[in-house]
Structure formats: structure tokens, C-alpha cells
Amino acid sequence: TADMLPFSAFVERAYGDALYSGQADGLPILLAPAQEQALWESIIRESESGKALLAIPETAALAREAWQLAHAWRLMPLVGRSPPNEDARAFQQWAQRYETITRRERQTDSARLADVTASLLARTEIRKPKALVHYGFDLVMPQQSAFFEALAAAGCEVTGAGPETRGGD
């Protein structure tokens, strides 16, 4: 029978397989969503720009969402290249601090898990399906596309499909 999973669950499964393989020593630890949120809150609370904020948990949730979108669309290398406004400058500083802390602690998060896992797919001890059909994506984001390409390079037949389009009369 077909194994139907959301993209994030498929990525988490592949990461879990890697954790139980002989390669687990080099893997970063996956933060739970609550841990991600707490880290963002801590970074914002300790920052100069965060001292003026009244709603730190809400700001942290928005920063976390921006972090996820920036990774999904491969925009992180562009952050800070153009003259930022005050909000963009604050996010850039928070994101740099978040990156520094998670790298130092050998941690990753849901935003980067597809990238971490894609780099492991070539390993033979990581279970991969013989074929994968990604279905129902309105748009395949660059990070997802790179993951599917890594899966195909590892020997999996990857096919995209979607519902039949209907013509409007």
C-alpha cells in the first residue's frame, strides 16, 4: 500500500532513520517547536531592539515564521544585502544570533531539517523509497525541490503529480 505523508513528516522520518544509523554521531539535534520558540524569545529578549518590545512571544513566533520562509525559499543568503529598515535589521541580528547558537550547540530546526536530511540521502544506511510521487503541491519551494533532487540522485524515482485541472467556462 502507498505510504502517504506530508512533506515535513517524510523529511522527519528520513532524519529519524539517520539518527538510528551508524552516522548518528555527526547529526545535529532536532529542536522541538517549543524549544525553537523559547530560543527565539530568549534571543529577542536579550537583544537591544527587543528591549523596546512588549509582545516578545508574538514577535518570536513571527521571527520563527520568517526564518522558516527564508529557508524554504532559499532567501537567507540575501538577508542583509540590501539596506534594511529597522525591522529587517532586527531580524537579521536575531537570525545571526540564532544561527550562531544552534551551530555551536549542534542543533537544527524544522526550517533547516530538509537541508540536513537531503545531505544524508546518498548514504546507503538511510532508508529511501524506490519511488516517490509528490502530489498536491500548489508550488514546490526551492528547498523542497532540492530535497527531491537529492532523493532522485540517491536512486529514488521522483515524480510530481497533481489533481486534474479544470477549464473555466
Short mmCIF file of C-alpha atoms in Angstrom, two decimals:
data_model
loop_
_atom_site.label_atom_id
_atom_site.label_comp_id
_atom_site.label_asym_id
_atom_site.label_seq_id
_atom_site.Cartn_x
_atom_site.Cartn_y
_atom_site.Cartn_z
CA THR A 1 0.00 0.00 0.00
CA ALA A 2 1.04 3.54 -0.61
CA ASP A 3 2.61 5.42 2.27
CA MET A 4 1.11 8.92 2.24
CA LEU A 5 2.83 11.57 4.32
CA PRO A 6 3.07 15.34 4.40
CA PHE A 7 6.45 16.60 3.19
CA SER A 8 7.57 17.55 6.71
CA ALA A 9 6.72 14.09 8.08
CA PHE A 10 8.63 12.40 5.26
CA VAL A 11 11.69 14.55 5.99
CA GLU A 12 11.41 13.83 9.72
CA ARG A 13 11.21 10.10 9.02
CA ALA A 14 14.37 10.22 6.90
CA TYR A 15 16.11 12.20 9.64
CA GLY A 16 14.93 9.64 12.21
CA ASP A 17 16.37 6.83 10.09
CA ALA A 18 19.69 8.67 10.04
CA LEU A 19 19.59 9.03 13.83
CA TYR A 20 19.35 5.27 14.20
CA SER A 21 22.09 4.56 11.69
CA GLY A 22 25.81 4.39 12.24
CA GLN A 23 26.08 8.04 11.18
CA ALA A 24 24.13 9.48 14.11
CA ASP A 25 27.21 10.93 15.85
CA GLY A 26 27.62 13.72 13.31
CA LEU A 27 23.98 14.76 13.15
CA PRO A 28 22.63 17.91 14.74
CA ILE A 29 19.89 17.51 17.32
CA LEU A 30 16.43 18.49 16.09
CA LEU A 31 14.82 21.13 18.28
CA ALA A 32 11.15 20.69 19.12
CA PRO A 33 8.88 23.59 18.10
CA ALA A 34 8.63 24.73 21.73
CA GLN A 35 12.43 24.74 22.01
CA GLU A 36 12.72 26.80 18.83
CA GLN A 37 10.18 29.27 20.19
CA ALA A 38 11.95 29.53 23.55
CA LEU A 39 15.29 30.16 21.87
CA TRP A 40 13.83 32.89 19.63
CA GLU A 41 12.21 34.50 22.68
CA SER A 42 15.48 34.42 24.61
CA ILE A 43 17.43 35.96 21.73
CA ILE A 44 14.87 38.71 21.22
CA ARG A 45 14.57 39.43 24.94
CA GLU A 46 18.37 39.83 25.25
CA SER A 47 18.73 41.99 22.15
CA GLU A 48 18.88 45.77 22.13
CA SER A 49 15.91 46.01 19.78
CA GLY A 50 13.94 43.52 21.88
CA LYS A 51 14.10 45.69 24.99
CA ALA A 52 11.52 48.06 23.49
CA LEU A 53 9.07 45.27 22.63
CA LEU A 54 6.00 44.46 24.68
CA ALA A 55 4.95 41.24 22.93
CA ILE A 56 8.10 39.12 22.84
CA PRO A 57 6.38 35.71 22.38
CA GLU A 58 4.39 37.04 19.41
CA THR A 59 7.49 38.67 17.93
CA ALA A 60 9.43 35.43 18.39
CA ALA A 61 6.69 33.48 16.60
CA LEU A 62 6.85 35.92 13.68
CA ALA A 63 10.66 35.75 13.58
CA ARG A 64 10.48 31.95 13.60
CA GLU A 65 7.99 32.04 10.73
CA ALA A 66 10.20 34.44 8.76
CA TRP A 67 13.18 32.12 9.40
CA GLN A 68 11.20 29.17 8.06
CA LEU A 69 10.04 31.03 4.95
CA ALA A 70 13.52 32.39 4.27
CA HIS A 71 14.90 28.84 4.32
CA ALA A 72 12.07 27.35 2.27
CA TRP A 73 12.61 29.98 -0.43
CA ARG A 74 16.43 29.99 -0.09
CA LEU A 75 16.47 33.67 0.87
CA MET A 76 18.84 33.60 3.85
CA PRO A 77 21.91 34.46 1.75
CA LEU A 78 20.07 37.61 0.63
CA VAL A 79 19.18 38.79 4.13
CA GLY A 80 21.18 41.91 4.82
CA ARG A 81 22.32 42.54 1.25
CA SER A 82 20.02 45.48 0.71
CA PRO A 83 19.73 48.43 3.07
CA PRO A 84 17.32 47.14 5.73
CA ASN A 85 14.71 49.08 7.61
CA GLU A 86 14.62 48.85 11.41
CA ASP A 87 12.55 45.64 11.46
CA ALA A 88 14.70 43.88 8.87
CA ARG A 89 17.86 44.90 10.73
CA ALA A 90 16.44 43.47 13.98
CA PHE A 91 15.50 40.20 12.27
CA GLN A 92 18.94 39.96 10.68
CA GLN A 93 20.63 40.34 14.08
CA TRP A 94 18.30 37.84 15.73
CA ALA A 95 18.75 35.35 12.89
CA GLN A 96 22.55 35.62 13.09
CA ARG A 97 22.43 35.01 16.83
CA TYR A 98 20.03 32.07 16.38
CA GLU A 99 22.31 30.57 13.72
CA THR A 100 25.38 31.01 15.94
CA ILE A 101 23.77 29.37 18.97
CA THR A 102 22.30 26.41 17.09
CA ARG A 103 25.55 25.74 15.22
CA ARG A 104 27.57 25.93 18.44
CA GLU A 105 25.16 23.56 20.21
CA ARG A 106 24.95 21.25 17.15
CA GLN A 107 21.21 21.78 16.78
CA THR A 108 18.88 22.17 13.85
CA ASP A 109 15.24 23.11 13.46
CA SER A 110 12.26 22.40 11.25
CA ALA A 111 13.31 25.17 8.84
CA ARG A 112 16.67 23.51 8.10
CA LEU A 113 15.75 19.84 8.53
CA ALA A 114 15.11 19.26 4.81
CA ASP A 115 18.59 20.60 4.02
CA VAL A 116 20.24 18.50 6.74
CA THR A 117 18.37 15.39 5.62
CA ALA A 118 18.98 15.96 1.90
CA SER A 119 22.71 15.91 2.58
CA LEU A 120 22.32 12.41 4.11
CA LEU A 121 20.24 10.74 1.40
CA ALA A 122 23.23 9.43 -0.54
CA ARG A 123 24.16 7.21 2.42
CA THR A 124 23.15 3.61 1.91
CA GLU A 125 22.03 3.12 5.52
CA ILE A 126 19.29 5.73 5.11
CA ARG A 127 16.03 4.11 4.01
CA LYS A 128 14.62 5.60 0.82
CA PRO A 129 11.59 4.60 -1.16
CA LYS A 130 12.12 3.14 -4.62
CA ALA A 131 9.64 5.68 -5.94
CA LEU A 132 8.09 8.85 -4.60
CA VAL A 133 5.21 10.82 -6.04
CA HIS A 134 4.81 14.29 -4.63
CA TYR A 135 1.20 15.19 -5.07
CA GLY A 136 -0.90 18.25 -4.46
CA PHE A 137 1.82 20.88 -4.19
CA ASP A 138 0.47 24.20 -5.40
CA LEU A 139 4.08 25.26 -5.67
CA VAL A 140 7.26 23.33 -4.96
CA MET A 141 9.52 25.65 -2.99
CA PRO A 142 13.26 25.72 -3.77
CA GLN A 143 14.16 23.85 -0.58
CA GLN A 144 11.65 21.11 -1.38
CA SER A 145 12.89 20.94 -4.96
CA ALA A 146 16.48 20.49 -3.75
CA PHE A 147 15.32 17.72 -1.41
CA PHE A 148 13.53 15.91 -4.25
CA GLU A 149 16.64 16.30 -6.44
CA ALA A 150 18.83 14.79 -3.69
CA LEU A 151 16.36 11.93 -3.32
CA ALA A 152 16.47 11.29 -7.08
CA ALA A 153 20.28 11.44 -7.05
CA ALA A 154 20.20 8.77 -4.31
CA GLY A 155 18.33 6.41 -6.66
CA CYS A 156 14.69 7.13 -5.90
CA GLU A 157 12.34 7.66 -8.82
CA VAL A 158 10.73 11.05 -8.05
CA THR A 159 7.61 12.16 -9.88
CA GLY A 160 5.40 15.18 -9.39
CA ALA A 161 1.64 14.93 -9.81
CA GLY A 162 -1.43 16.95 -9.03
CA PRO A 163 -5.15 16.98 -9.47
CA GLU A 164 -6.54 17.33 -12.95
CA THR A 165 -7.00 20.97 -13.85
CA ARG A 166 -10.45 22.07 -14.80
CA GLY A 167 -11.08 24.60 -17.51
CA GLY A 168 -13.31 27.52 -16.59
CA ASP A 169 -16.23 28.04 -18.94
#
